[in-house]
């Protein structure tokens, strides 16, 4: 099992993708640091302009950090998809998979090991970028999220769910189709979240309802919105209202049932992937 | 002791394509069996079922008494696919180490060195797969299949990319394996190769076994030719056993004999006859 995990890790390290992700991440974090710095500088100007309970630092911090969360989610999702998109069909068509499958290890372990490797990389990546963003935001404006650790964990969990979808997709689809498909599902999840937000803004219960139902199909969005929610659990007043409509997906409490469901969902997707993989001719 | 490989009534359909339609095949302990047949005959399908990559539609395959695809079956075999690739970033040594771990082999560096020597790649330890020619990769593939000294070796066209010297290396290797008692099922289009090394030959066509036997049994003898002072006399239905009698009769009839040839059809003739 460890052998395959290490094999998967080395395999992904060898692909140029890792370097690309690293460069993009450094680029993003630098831009973020610069942008955050400027944002805090500008907002300091309108402290005390009427609105008594508007804490500008809080507002700027939470909005800018919401952007960081979105970027982390996006980069993490791309990484997750590219790490797992070819695990079964892509590798089988290339002839890379067969020599491993005929070894005693067995298909279930092989697939789960590849997943564990990819998920491990994604979690480490997401947490690293998340905490880097926390540090940058604190450095630039003295703002830090109300909950420090749990949003990062939820964000990482969202990415793990995305990577499980790409893994399951890889059993049926060629790498390109799978990559496009999974990223589209990912996009659809975010769209559903935005839909709910619009519903919130125009006070349409129907839209909000649709968005809530969508959460059960794509719980990574629920995890993401819940993570956003935790950033400002203690914030109140106007700042809170603005944040709930945040530009990069609204912040909403997902509630325990959805969090539990996310775990079940992950287990279900992995079980489906393993079952399909075991039945597949290679 | 059960046969090392035993297939009974094996059928496989891919959608509407019938790749195998009732194949029986046996590879005994230490036996080297050659599997011949035209493109699309079902040879690779048979081997893939034996190593658990493909599920049979009907019939059964056992490897060392265990159902094909089960962990004990997979532990007893080594496999080289017809179309395979190894990660381009791995060196020969790293690839063999990976497979030693997966196969649970405790042979260590000594086994890796021995295998690379056996396939004629003694200097390629540190060479990356990306820097290897197709033939070198195929040799490495054979070494990979031999990791952990499996009781059954399934080789699907292992010499398709090899130069003549490489083919000879593999022939020598197969003979060495026979000495060690390893059983081999060899898919090949190279009739001469199969003729030279295999104890038993099975010819399949359209998913069925159309001929089977030792190379000698398959090579039908095709008459006797005698050079005499008066010209070449051909005895079409005669066989090797008939030669002394023919010579006796000709001498008794006062003929001078210069040469006697037993004409045997080659495996190729037989192959082309049974396969349409
Ligand atoms: N994955 C697949 N899907 C559909 N049909 C397949 C598949 N694999 C093989 N076939 C079909 O099954 C038949 C047997 O194929 P197989 O690869 O076993 O032949 P083969 O004897 O190994 O041929 P070759 O000498 O060309 O390697 C062929 O008709 C082939 O088209
Ligand atoms: Mg073939």
Coordinates of C-alpha atoms and ligand atoms in Angstrom, one line a residue:
Chain A
X1 CA 0.0 0.0 0.0
X2 CA 2.7 2.5 1.0
X3 CA 4.7 1.4 -2.1
X4 CA 1.8 2.4 -4.3
X5 CA 1.2 5.7 -2.4
X6 CA 4.9 6.6 -2.9
X7 CA 4.8 5.5 -6.5
X8 CA 1.8 7.8 -7.1
X9 CA 3.5 10.7 -5.4
X10 CA 6.6 10.3 -7.4
X11 CA 4.6 9.9 -10.5
X12 CA 2.9 13.2 -9.9
X13 CA 6.1 15.0 -8.9
X14 CA 7.6 14.0 -12.2
X15 CA 4.8 15.5 -14.2
X16 CA 5.5 19.1 -15.0
X17 CA 2.2 20.0 -13.4
X18 CA 3.7 20.2 -10.0
X19 CA 6.0 22.9 -11.1
X20 CA 3.2 24.8 -12.8
X21 CA 1.0 24.7 -9.7
X22 CA 3.9 25.9 -7.6
X23 CA 4.6 28.8 -9.9
X24 CA 1.0 29.7 -10.0
X25 CA 0.7 29.5 -6.3
X26 CA 3.7 31.7 -5.6
X27 CA 2.3 34.2 -8.2
X28 CA -1.1 34.2 -6.5
X29 CA 0.3 34.6 -3.0
X30 CA 2.5 37.5 -4.1
X31 CA -0.4 39.2 -5.8
X32 CA -2.5 38.5 -2.8
X33 CA 0.0 40.0 -0.4
X34 CA 0.3 43.1 -2.5
X35 CA -3.5 43.5 -3.1
X36 CA -4.3 42.9 0.6
X37 CA -1.8 45.5 1.7
X38 CA -3.3 48.1 -0.7
X39 CA -6.9 47.1 0.3
X40 CA -6.3 47.7 4.0
X41 CA -4.5 50.9 3.3
X42 CA -7.4 52.2 1.3
X43 CA -10.2 51.1 3.6
X44 CA -8.5 52.7 6.6
X45 CA -9.8 56.0 5.0
X46 CA -13.5 55.4 5.6
X47 CA -13.5 54.6 9.3
X48 CA -16.2 56.5 11.0
X49 CA -18.0 57.7 8.0
X50 CA -21.5 57.4 9.5
X51 CA -22.1 53.7 9.9
X52 CA -21.4 53.2 13.6
X53 CA -20.9 49.5 13.6
X54 CA -19.0 49.2 10.4
X55 CA -15.5 48.0 11.2
X56 CA -13.6 48.7 8.0
X57 CA -10.7 46.4 8.9
X58 CA -13.1 43.6 9.5
X59 CA -14.9 44.1 6.3
X60 CA -11.7 44.5 4.1
X61 CA -10.1 41.5 5.9
X62 CA -13.0 39.2 5.5
X63 CA -13.7 40.1 1.8
X64 CA -10.1 39.9 0.8
X65 CA -9.7 36.7 2.6
X66 CA -12.8 35.4 1.0
X67 CA -11.0 35.9 -2.3
X68 CA -8.0 33.9 -1.0
X69 CA -10.4 31.1 0.0
X70 CA -11.9 31.1 -3.5
X71 CA -8.5 31.0 -5.1
X72 CA -7.3 28.3 -2.8
X73 CA -10.4 26.2 -3.6
X74 CA -9.9 26.8 -7.3
X75 CA -6.2 25.9 -7.4
X76 CA -6.8 23.0 -5.1
X77 CA -9.5 21.6 -7.3
X78 CA -7.3 21.9 -10.4
X79 CA -4.6 20.1 -8.6
X80 CA -7.0 17.4 -7.3
X81 CA -8.4 16.8 -10.7
X82 CA -5.0 16.6 -12.5
X83 CA -3.6 14.2 -9.9
X84 CA -6.4 11.7 -10.3
X85 CA -7.8 12.2 -13.8
X86 CA -5.8 9.4 -15.4
X87 CA -5.5 6.9 -12.5
X88 CA -7.6 4.1 -14.2
X89 CA -8.5 4.5 -17.8
X90 CA -5.7 6.8 -18.8
X91 CA -3.0 4.6 -17.2
X92 CA -4.6 1.5 -18.5
X93 CA -4.7 2.8 -22.1
X94 CA -1.0 3.8 -21.8
X95 CA -0.2 0.3 -20.5
X96 CA 1.1 1.6 -17.2
X97 CA -1.6 0.1 -15.0
X98 CA -1.5 -3.6 -16.1
X99 CA 1.9 -4.5 -14.7
X100 CA 0.7 -3.2 -11.3
X101 CA -2.7 -4.7 -11.3
X102 CA -1.5 -8.3 -11.9
X103 CA 0.6 -8.0 -8.7
X104 CA -0.9 -9.5 -5.5
X105 CA -1.8 -6.1 -4.1
X106 CA -5.3 -6.1 -5.6
X107 CA -7.4 -3.5 -7.3
X108 CA -9.1 -2.1 -4.2
X109 CA -5.9 -1.3 -2.4
X110 CA -4.3 -0.1 -5.6
X111 CA -7.1 2.4 -6.2
X112 CA -7.3 3.5 -2.6
X113 CA -3.6 4.0 -2.4
X114 CA -3.6 6.2 -5.4
X115 CA -6.4 8.1 -3.9
X116 CA -4.7 8.5 -0.6
X117 CA -1.5 9.8 -2.3
X118 CA -3.4 12.3 -4.3
X119 CA -5.7 13.4 -1.4
X120 CA -2.6 13.7 0.8
X121 CA -0.9 16.1 -1.6
X122 CA -4.1 18.1 -2.0
X123 CA -4.7 18.5 1.7
X124 CA -1.1 19.5 2.3
X125 CA -1.3 22.0 -0.5
X126 CA -4.6 23.5 0.5
X127 CA -3.6 23.8 4.1
X128 CA -0.3 25.4 3.1
X129 CA -1.9 28.0 0.9
X130 CA -4.7 28.6 3.4
X131 CA -2.3 29.3 6.3
X132 CA 0.0 31.4 4.0
X133 CA -3.1 33.5 3.2
X134 CA -4.0 33.8 6.9
X135 CA -0.4 34.9 7.6
X136 CA -0.4 37.4 4.8
X137 CA -3.8 38.9 5.8
X138 CA -2.7 39.2 9.4
X139 CA 0.6 40.8 8.3
X140 CA -1.1 43.3 5.9
X141 CA -4.0 44.4 8.1
X142 CA -4.0 42.7 11.4
X143 CA -7.1 40.7 10.5
X144 CA -7.5 37.1 11.2
X145 CA -10.5 34.8 10.8
X146 CA -12.8 34.2 13.7
X147 CA -12.1 30.5 13.4
X148 CA -8.5 29.7 12.5
X149 CA -8.2 26.0 11.8
X150 CA -11.6 24.6 10.9
X151 CA -12.2 26.7 7.7
X152 CA -8.8 25.3 6.4
X153 CA -9.9 21.8 7.2
X154 CA -13.2 22.3 5.5
X155 CA -11.6 23.7 2.5
X156 CA -9.2 20.8 2.3
X157 CA -12.1 18.4 2.8
X158 CA -13.9 20.0 -0.2
X159 CA -10.9 19.4 -2.3
X160 CA -10.7 15.8 -1.2
X161 CA -14.3 15.3 -2.3
X162 CA -13.4 16.8 -5.7
X163 CA -10.5 14.5 -6.1
X164 CA -12.7 11.5 -5.3
X165 CA -15.0 12.5 -8.1
X166 CA -12.1 12.7 -10.5
X167 CA -10.9 9.3 -9.3
X168 CA -14.3 7.8 -9.9
X169 CA -14.5 9.5 -13.2
X170 CA -11.2 8.0 -14.2
X171 CA -12.6 4.5 -14.1
X172 CA -15.0 5.4 -17.0
X173 CA -13.6 8.3 -18.9
X174 CA -10.5 9.1 -20.8
X175 CA -8.3 11.6 -19.0
X176 CA -9.4 14.6 -21.0
X177 CA -13.1 13.9 -20.8
X178 CA -12.7 13.2 -17.1
X179 CA -10.8 16.4 -16.4
X180 CA -13.3 18.5 -18.3
X181 CA -16.2 16.6 -16.7
X182 CA -15.0 16.9 -13.1
X183 CA -14.1 20.6 -13.5
X184 CA -17.6 21.2 -14.9
X185 CA -19.2 19.5 -12.0
X186 CA -17.0 21.6 -9.7
X187 CA -18.1 24.7 -11.6
X188 CA -21.7 23.6 -11.4
X189 CA -21.4 23.3 -7.6
X190 CA -20.1 26.8 -7.4
X191 CA -22.9 28.0 -9.7
X192 CA -25.4 26.4 -7.4
X193 CA -23.8 28.3 -4.5
X194 CA -24.0 31.6 -6.4
X195 CA -27.6 30.8 -7.3
X196 CA -28.5 30.5 -3.6
X197 CA -26.7 33.8 -3.0
X198 CA -28.7 35.6 -5.7
X199 CA -31.8 34.0 -4.1
X200 CA -30.6 35.4 -0.8
X201 CA -30.1 38.9 -2.2
X202 CA -33.4 39.1 -4.1
X203 CA -35.2 37.2 -1.3
X204 CA -36.2 34.3 -3.6
X205 CA -36.9 31.3 -1.5
X206 CA -37.1 29.1 -4.6
X207 CA -33.6 29.9 -5.6
X208 CA -32.3 29.4 -2.1
X209 CA -34.1 26.1 -2.0
X210 CA -32.6 24.9 -5.3
X211 CA -29.2 25.8 -4.0
X212 CA -29.8 23.9 -0.8
X213 CA -30.8 20.8 -2.7
X214 CA -27.8 21.1 -4.9
X215 CA -25.6 21.0 -1.8
X216 CA -26.5 17.3 -1.3
X217 CA -25.3 16.4 -4.8
X218 CA -22.1 18.5 -4.6
X219 CA -21.2 18.7 -0.9
X220 CA -17.9 20.3 -1.7
X221 CA -19.7 23.6 -2.2
X222 CA -21.4 23.2 1.1
X223 CA -18.1 22.6 2.8
X224 CA -16.7 25.7 1.1
X225 CA -19.6 27.9 2.1
X226 CA -19.5 26.6 5.6
X227 CA -15.7 27.4 5.7
X228 CA -16.5 30.9 4.6
X229 CA -19.2 31.1 7.3
X230 CA -16.7 30.2 10.0
X231 CA -14.4 33.0 9.0
X232 CA -16.8 35.5 10.4
X233 CA -19.0 33.5 12.9
X234 CA -18.5 36.3 15.5
X235 CA -18.9 39.2 13.2
X236 CA -22.2 41.0 13.4
X237 CA -24.1 43.9 11.7
X238 CA -23.5 45.3 8.3
X239 CA -20.2 43.7 7.8
X240 CA -21.8 40.3 8.3
X241 CA -24.5 41.1 5.8
X242 CA -22.0 42.1 3.2
X243 CA -20.0 39.0 3.8
X244 CA -22.9 36.7 3.4
X245 CA -23.3 38.0 -0.1
X246 CA -19.6 37.8 -0.6
X247 CA -18.3 38.1 -4.2
X248 CA -16.8 34.6 -4.3
X249 CA -19.7 32.5 -3.0
X250 CA -21.9 33.2 0.0
X251 CA -21.0 32.2 3.5
X252 CA -23.6 29.9 4.9
X253 CA -23.7 27.5 7.7
X254 CA -24.1 24.0 6.3
X255 CA -25.1 22.3 9.5
X256 CA -24.1 19.0 10.9
X257 CA -26.2 16.8 8.6
X258 CA -24.5 18.2 5.6
X259 CA -21.1 17.8 7.1
X260 CA -21.8 14.2 8.0
X261 CA -23.3 13.7 4.5
X262 CA -20.0 15.0 3.0
X263 CA -18.1 12.2 4.7
X264 CA -20.7 9.6 3.6
X265 CA -20.6 11.1 0.1
X266 CA -16.9 10.6 0.0
X267 CA -17.2 7.0 1.2
X268 CA -19.9 6.4 -1.4
X269 CA -18.0 7.8 -4.3
X270 CA -14.9 5.8 -3.4
X271 CA -16.9 2.6 -3.0
X272 CA -18.5 3.2 -6.4
X273 CA -15.1 3.8 -7.9
X274 CA -13.7 0.6 -6.4
X275 CA -16.7 -1.4 -7.4
X276 CA -16.5 -0.2 -11.0
X277 CA -12.8 -0.6 -11.2
X278 CA -13.0 -4.2 -10.0
X279 CA -15.5 -5.1 -12.7
X280 CA -13.5 -3.4 -15.5
X281 CA -11.6 -5.2 -18.2
X282 CA -8.1 -3.8 -18.6
Chain B
X1 CA -0.4 -31.6 -8.3
X2 CA -2.8 -29.4 -10.3
X3 CA -1.5 -28.1 -13.7
X4 CA 0.1 -24.7 -13.4
X5 CA -2.4 -23.2 -15.8
X6 CA -5.8 -24.9 -16.6
X7 CA -8.4 -23.3 -18.8
X8 CA -11.7 -25.0 -19.4
X9 CA -14.4 -24.0 -21.8
X10 CA -13.2 -20.5 -21.8
X11 CA -15.4 -17.9 -23.5
X12 CA -15.1 -14.1 -23.7
X13 CA -17.3 -11.7 -25.5
X14 CA -16.5 -8.0 -25.9
X15 CA -19.9 -6.7 -26.7
X16 CA -20.7 -8.5 -29.9
X17 CA -17.2 -9.6 -30.7
X18 CA -16.5 -13.2 -29.6
X19 CA -12.9 -13.2 -28.7
X20 CA -12.8 -16.7 -27.2
X21 CA -15.4 -19.4 -27.8
X22 CA -14.7 -22.4 -25.7
X23 CA -10.9 -22.8 -25.2
X24 CA -9.4 -25.6 -23.2
X25 CA -5.7 -25.3 -22.5
X26 CA -3.3 -26.8 -20.0
X27 CA 0.3 -25.8 -19.0
X28 CA 1.9 -28.5 -16.9
X29 CA 4.7 -28.0 -14.3
X30 CA 7.9 -26.9 -16.1
X31 CA 6.2 -27.0 -19.5
X32 CA 6.9 -24.4 -22.2
X33 CA 3.8 -23.9 -24.2
X34 CA 3.6 -21.8 -27.3
X35 CA 0.4 -20.1 -28.3
X36 CA 0.1 -19.3 -31.9
X37 CA -2.7 -17.8 -34.0
X38 CA -3.5 -15.0 -36.4
X39 CA -4.1 -11.4 -35.4
X40 CA -7.4 -11.2 -33.4
X41 CA -7.4 -15.0 -32.7
X42 CA -7.8 -14.4 -29.0
X43 CA -4.3 -15.1 -27.7
X44 CA -3.9 -11.9 -25.7
X45 CA -7.4 -12.2 -24.3
X46 CA -6.7 -15.7 -23.0
X47 CA -3.5 -14.5 -21.3
X48 CA -5.3 -11.4 -19.8
X49 CA -8.0 -13.6 -18.4
X50 CA -5.3 -15.9 -16.8
X51 CA -3.7 -13.0 -15.0
X52 CA -7.0 -11.4 -13.9
X53 CA -7.0 -8.3 -16.1
X54 CA -10.1 -9.4 -18.0
X55 CA -13.2 -11.3 -16.8
X56 CA -14.2 -14.4 -18.7
X57 CA -17.8 -14.6 -20.0
X58 CA -18.0 -18.3 -19.3
X59 CA -15.7 -21.2 -18.4
X60 CA -12.9 -21.2 -15.9
X61 CA -9.2 -20.6 -15.5
X62 CA -7.0 -21.8 -12.7
X63 CA -3.5 -20.8 -11.9
X64 CA -1.7 -23.3 -9.6
X65 CA -5.1 -24.5 -8.5
X66 CA -6.4 -21.0 -7.6
X67 CA -9.1 -19.2 -9.6
X68 CA -7.5 -16.7 -12.1
X69 CA -7.4 -13.2 -10.6
X70 CA -7.4 -14.3 -7.0
X71 CA -4.5 -13.2 -4.8
X72 CA -2.9 -16.7 -4.7
X73 CA -3.1 -16.9 -8.5
X74 CA -1.6 -13.5 -8.9
X75 CA 1.2 -14.4 -6.5
X76 CA 2.2 -17.4 -8.6
X77 CA 2.6 -15.6 -11.9
X78 CA 4.7 -13.1 -13.8
X79 CA 3.3 -11.3 -16.8
X80 CA 4.6 -9.2 -19.6
X81 CA 1.8 -7.5 -21.6
X82 CA 1.8 -7.2 -25.3
X83 CA 1.4 -3.4 -25.0
X84 CA 3.0 -2.1 -21.9
X85 CA 4.8 1.0 -20.7
X86 CA 6.8 1.7 -17.6
X87 CA 7.0 5.1 -16.0
X88 CA 9.6 7.0 -18.1
X89 CA 11.2 8.5 -15.1
X90 CA 12.1 5.2 -13.4
X91 CA 15.5 3.6 -13.8
X92 CA 15.7 -0.1 -14.5
X93 CA 16.7 -0.7 -10.9
X94 CA 13.9 1.4 -9.5
X95 CA 11.3 -0.4 -11.6
X96 CA 12.6 -3.8 -10.5
X97 CA 12.6 -2.6 -6.8
X98 CA 9.0 -1.5 -7.2
X99 CA 7.9 -4.9 -8.5
X100 CA 10.0 -6.7 -5.9
X101 CA 8.0 -4.8 -3.2
X102 CA 4.7 -5.5 -4.9
X103 CA 5.5 -9.2 -5.5
X104 CA 6.8 -9.6 -2.0
X105 CA 10.2 -10.7 -3.3
X106 CA 13.1 -10.7 -0.8
X107 CA 15.7 -11.2 -3.5
X108 CA 17.1 -7.7 -3.0
X109 CA 19.9 -6.2 -5.1
X110 CA 21.2 -9.7 -6.0
X111 CA 18.0 -10.6 -7.7
X112 CA 17.9 -7.4 -9.6
X113 CA 21.4 -7.8 -10.9
X114 CA 20.8 -11.4 -11.9
X115 CA 17.6 -10.5 -13.8
X116 CA 19.2 -7.7 -15.7
X117 CA 22.0 -10.0 -16.6
X118 CA 19.6 -12.7 -17.6
X119 CA 17.9 -10.4 -20.1
X120 CA 21.1 -9.0 -21.4
X121 CA 20.9 -5.5 -19.8
X122 CA 23.7 -5.8 -17.3
X123 CA 24.8 -2.1 -17.8
X124 CA 21.3 -0.6 -17.7
X125 CA 20.8 -0.5 -13.9
X126 CA 20.7 3.2 -13.7
X127 CA 19.3 3.9 -17.2
X128 CA 15.9 5.5 -17.2
X129 CA 13.1 4.0 -19.1
X130 CA 12.8 7.2 -21.1
X131 CA 16.3 6.6 -22.4
X132 CA 15.7 3.0 -23.4
X133 CA 15.0 1.8 -26.9
X134 CA 11.8 -0.3 -27.3
X135 CA 13.8 -3.5 -27.4
X136 CA 15.6 -2.6 -24.1
X137 CA 12.2 -1.8 -22.6
X138 CA 11.0 -5.2 -23.7
X139 CA 14.0 -6.9 -22.1
X140 CA 13.3 -4.9 -18.9
X141 CA 9.7 -6.1 -19.1
X142 CA 10.8 -9.7 -19.2
X143 CA 13.0 -9.1 -16.2
X144 CA 10.1 -7.4 -14.4
X145 CA 7.9 -10.5 -15.1
X146 CA 10.6 -12.7 -13.6
X147 CA 10.7 -10.8 -10.3
X148 CA 10.0 -13.1 -7.4
X149 CA 10.6 -16.3 -9.4
X150 CA 7.0 -17.0 -10.4
X151 CA 5.9 -20.5 -11.1
X152 CA 4.1 -19.4 -14.2
X153 CA 5.3 -16.9 -16.7
X154 CA 2.8 -15.4 -19.2
X155 CA 4.6 -13.7 -22.0
X156 CA 2.6 -11.9 -24.7
X157 CA 4.8 -11.4 -27.7
X158 CA 7.9 -10.8 -25.6
X159 CA 10.2 -10.6 -28.6
X160 CA 8.2 -8.4 -31.0
X161 CA 10.6 -5.5 -30.6
X162 CA 13.9 -7.5 -30.2
X163 CA 16.7 -7.7 -32.7
X164 CA 17.9 -11.2 -33.7
X165 CA 20.5 -11.2 -31.0
X166 CA 17.9 -10.2 -28.4
X167 CA 15.7 -13.0 -29.6
X168 CA 18.5 -15.4 -29.1
X169 CA 19.0 -14.1 -25.6
X170 CA 15.3 -14.7 -24.9
X171 CA 15.5 -18.2 -26.3
X172 CA 18.4 -18.9 -24.0
X173 CA 16.5 -17.4 -21.2
X174 CA 13.5 -19.6 -21.9
X175 CA 15.7 -22.7 -21.9
X176 CA 17.2 -21.6 -18.6
X177 CA 13.7 -21.2 -17.2
X178 CA 12.9 -24.7 -18.3
X179 CA 15.9 -26.0 -16.4
X180 CA 14.6 -24.2 -13.3
X181 CA 11.2 -25.8 -13.8
X182 CA 9.3 -22.5 -14.5
X183 CA 6.2 -23.0 -16.6
X184 CA 5.8 -20.6 -19.5
X185 CA 3.0 -19.7 -21.8
X186 CA 4.4 -17.8 -24.8
X187 CA 2.4 -15.9 -27.3
X188 CA 4.2 -15.3 -30.5
X189 CA 4.0 -14.9 -34.2
X190 CA 7.5 -16.2 -34.7
X191 CA 6.9 -19.8 -35.6
X192 CA 10.6 -20.6 -35.7
X193 CA 11.1 -19.3 -32.2
X194 CA 8.2 -21.4 -30.9
X195 CA 9.4 -24.4 -32.8
X196 CA 12.8 -24.1 -31.3
X197 CA 11.9 -23.7 -27.6
X198 CA 8.4 -24.9 -26.9
X199 CA 7.5 -28.4 -25.7
X200 CA 3.9 -28.0 -26.7
X201 CA 2.2 -25.8 -29.3
X202 CA -1.4 -24.7 -29.3
X203 CA -2.8 -22.9 -32.4
X204 CA -5.9 -20.8 -31.9
X205 CA -8.1 -19.2 -34.6
X206 CA -11.3 -17.3 -34.1
X207 CA -11.3 -18.0 -30.4
X208 CA -11.0 -21.8 -30.8
X209 CA -8.1 -24.3 -30.5
X210 CA -7.5 -25.6 -34.1
X211 CA -4.4 -27.6 -33.5
X212 CA -2.3 -28.7 -30.5
X213 CA 0.6 -31.0 -29.8
X214 CA 4.3 -31.2 -29.6
X215 CA 6.1 -29.5 -32.5
X216 CA 7.1 -32.9 -33.8
X217 CA 3.5 -34.2 -33.7
X218 CA 2.4 -31.1 -35.6
X219 CA 5.0 -31.2 -38.2
X220 CA 3.5 -33.8 -40.4
X221 CA 6.0 -35.8 -42.5
X222 CA 5.4 -35.4 -46.2
X223 CA 7.0 -38.3 -48.1
X224 CA 10.4 -39.6 -48.9
X225 CA 12.6 -38.6 -51.8
X226 CA 15.4 -40.9 -53.1
X227 CA 18.1 -39.8 -55.5
X228 CA 19.1 -42.7 -57.8
X229 CA 21.2 -43.1 -60.8
X230 CA 18.1 -42.9 -62.9
X231 CA 16.7 -39.7 -61.2
X232 CA 14.7 -38.7 -58.2
X233 CA 12.1 -41.1 -57.0
X234 CA 9.3 -39.7 -54.8
X235 CA 7.3 -41.8 -52.4
X236 CA 4.6 -39.4 -51.4
X237 CA 2.9 -41.3 -48.6
X238 CA 6.0 -42.7 -47.1
X239 CA 7.3 -41.7 -43.7
X240 CA 10.7 -41.9 -41.9
X241 CA 9.9 -45.4 -40.7
X242 CA 9.5 -46.6 -44.3
X243 CA 13.0 -45.5 -45.4
X244 CA 14.9 -48.8 -44.7
X245 CA 12.2 -50.8 -46.5
X246 CA 12.3 -48.4 -49.5
X247 CA 16.1 -48.5 -49.7
X248 CA 16.1 -52.3 -49.4
X249 CA 13.6 -52.7 -52.2
X250 CA 15.4 -50.2 -54.5
X251 CA 18.8 -51.9 -53.9
X252 CA 17.2 -55.3 -54.5
X253 CA 15.9 -53.9 -57.8
X254 CA 19.4 -53.0 -58.8
X255 CA 19.2 -49.2 -58.2
X256 CA 22.2 -47.1 -57.2
X257 CA 21.3 -44.8 -54.3
X258 CA 23.0 -41.4 -53.8
X259 CA 20.8 -39.7 -51.3
X260 CA 17.6 -40.2 -49.2
X261 CA 15.5 -37.3 -47.9
X262 CA 12.6 -37.4 -45.5
X263 CA 10.4 -34.5 -46.4
X264 CA 8.7 -32.9 -43.4
X265 CA 6.3 -30.0 -43.5
X266 CA 7.4 -27.2 -41.3
X267 CA 5.3 -25.8 -38.5
X268 CA 4.6 -22.9 -40.8
X269 CA 3.0 -25.2 -43.4
X270 CA 0.8 -26.8 -40.7
X271 CA 0.0 -23.4 -39.3
X272 CA -1.1 -22.0 -42.7
X273 CA -3.1 -25.1 -43.3
X274 CA -5.2 -25.0 -40.0
X275 CA -5.6 -21.3 -39.9
X276 CA -7.9 -19.7 -42.5
Ligands
LIG1 N1 -11.0 -4.4 -25.1 C1 -11.6 -4.9 -26.2 N2 -12.8 -4.5 -26.6 C2 -13.4 -5.0 -27.7 N3 -12.9 -6.0 -28.5 C3 -11.7 -6.5 -28.1 C4 -11.0 -6.0 -27.0 N4 -9.8 -6.7 -26.8 C5 -9.8 -7.5 -27.9 N5 -10.9 -7.5 -28.6 C6 -11.3 -8.3 -29.8 O1 -11.1 -9.6 -29.4 C7 -10.5 -10.4 -30.4 C8 -9.3 -11.1 -29.9 O2 -8.3 -10.1 -29.6 P1 -6.9 -10.5 -29.0 O3 -6.2 -9.2 -28.6 O4 -7.1 -11.5 -27.9 O5 -6.2 -11.1 -30.2 P2 -4.7 -11.7 -30.4 O6 -4.8 -13.1 -30.8 O7 -3.9 -11.3 -29.2 O8 -4.2 -10.8 -31.6 P3 -2.8 -10.2 -32.0 O9 -2.0 -11.3 -32.6 O10 -3.1 -9.1 -33.0 O11 -2.2 -9.7 -30.8 C9 -10.3 -9.4 -31.5 O12 -11.4 -9.6 -32.5 C10 -10.3 -8.1 -30.9 O13 -10.8 -7.2 -31.8
LIG2 MG1 -2.3 -10.2 -28.9

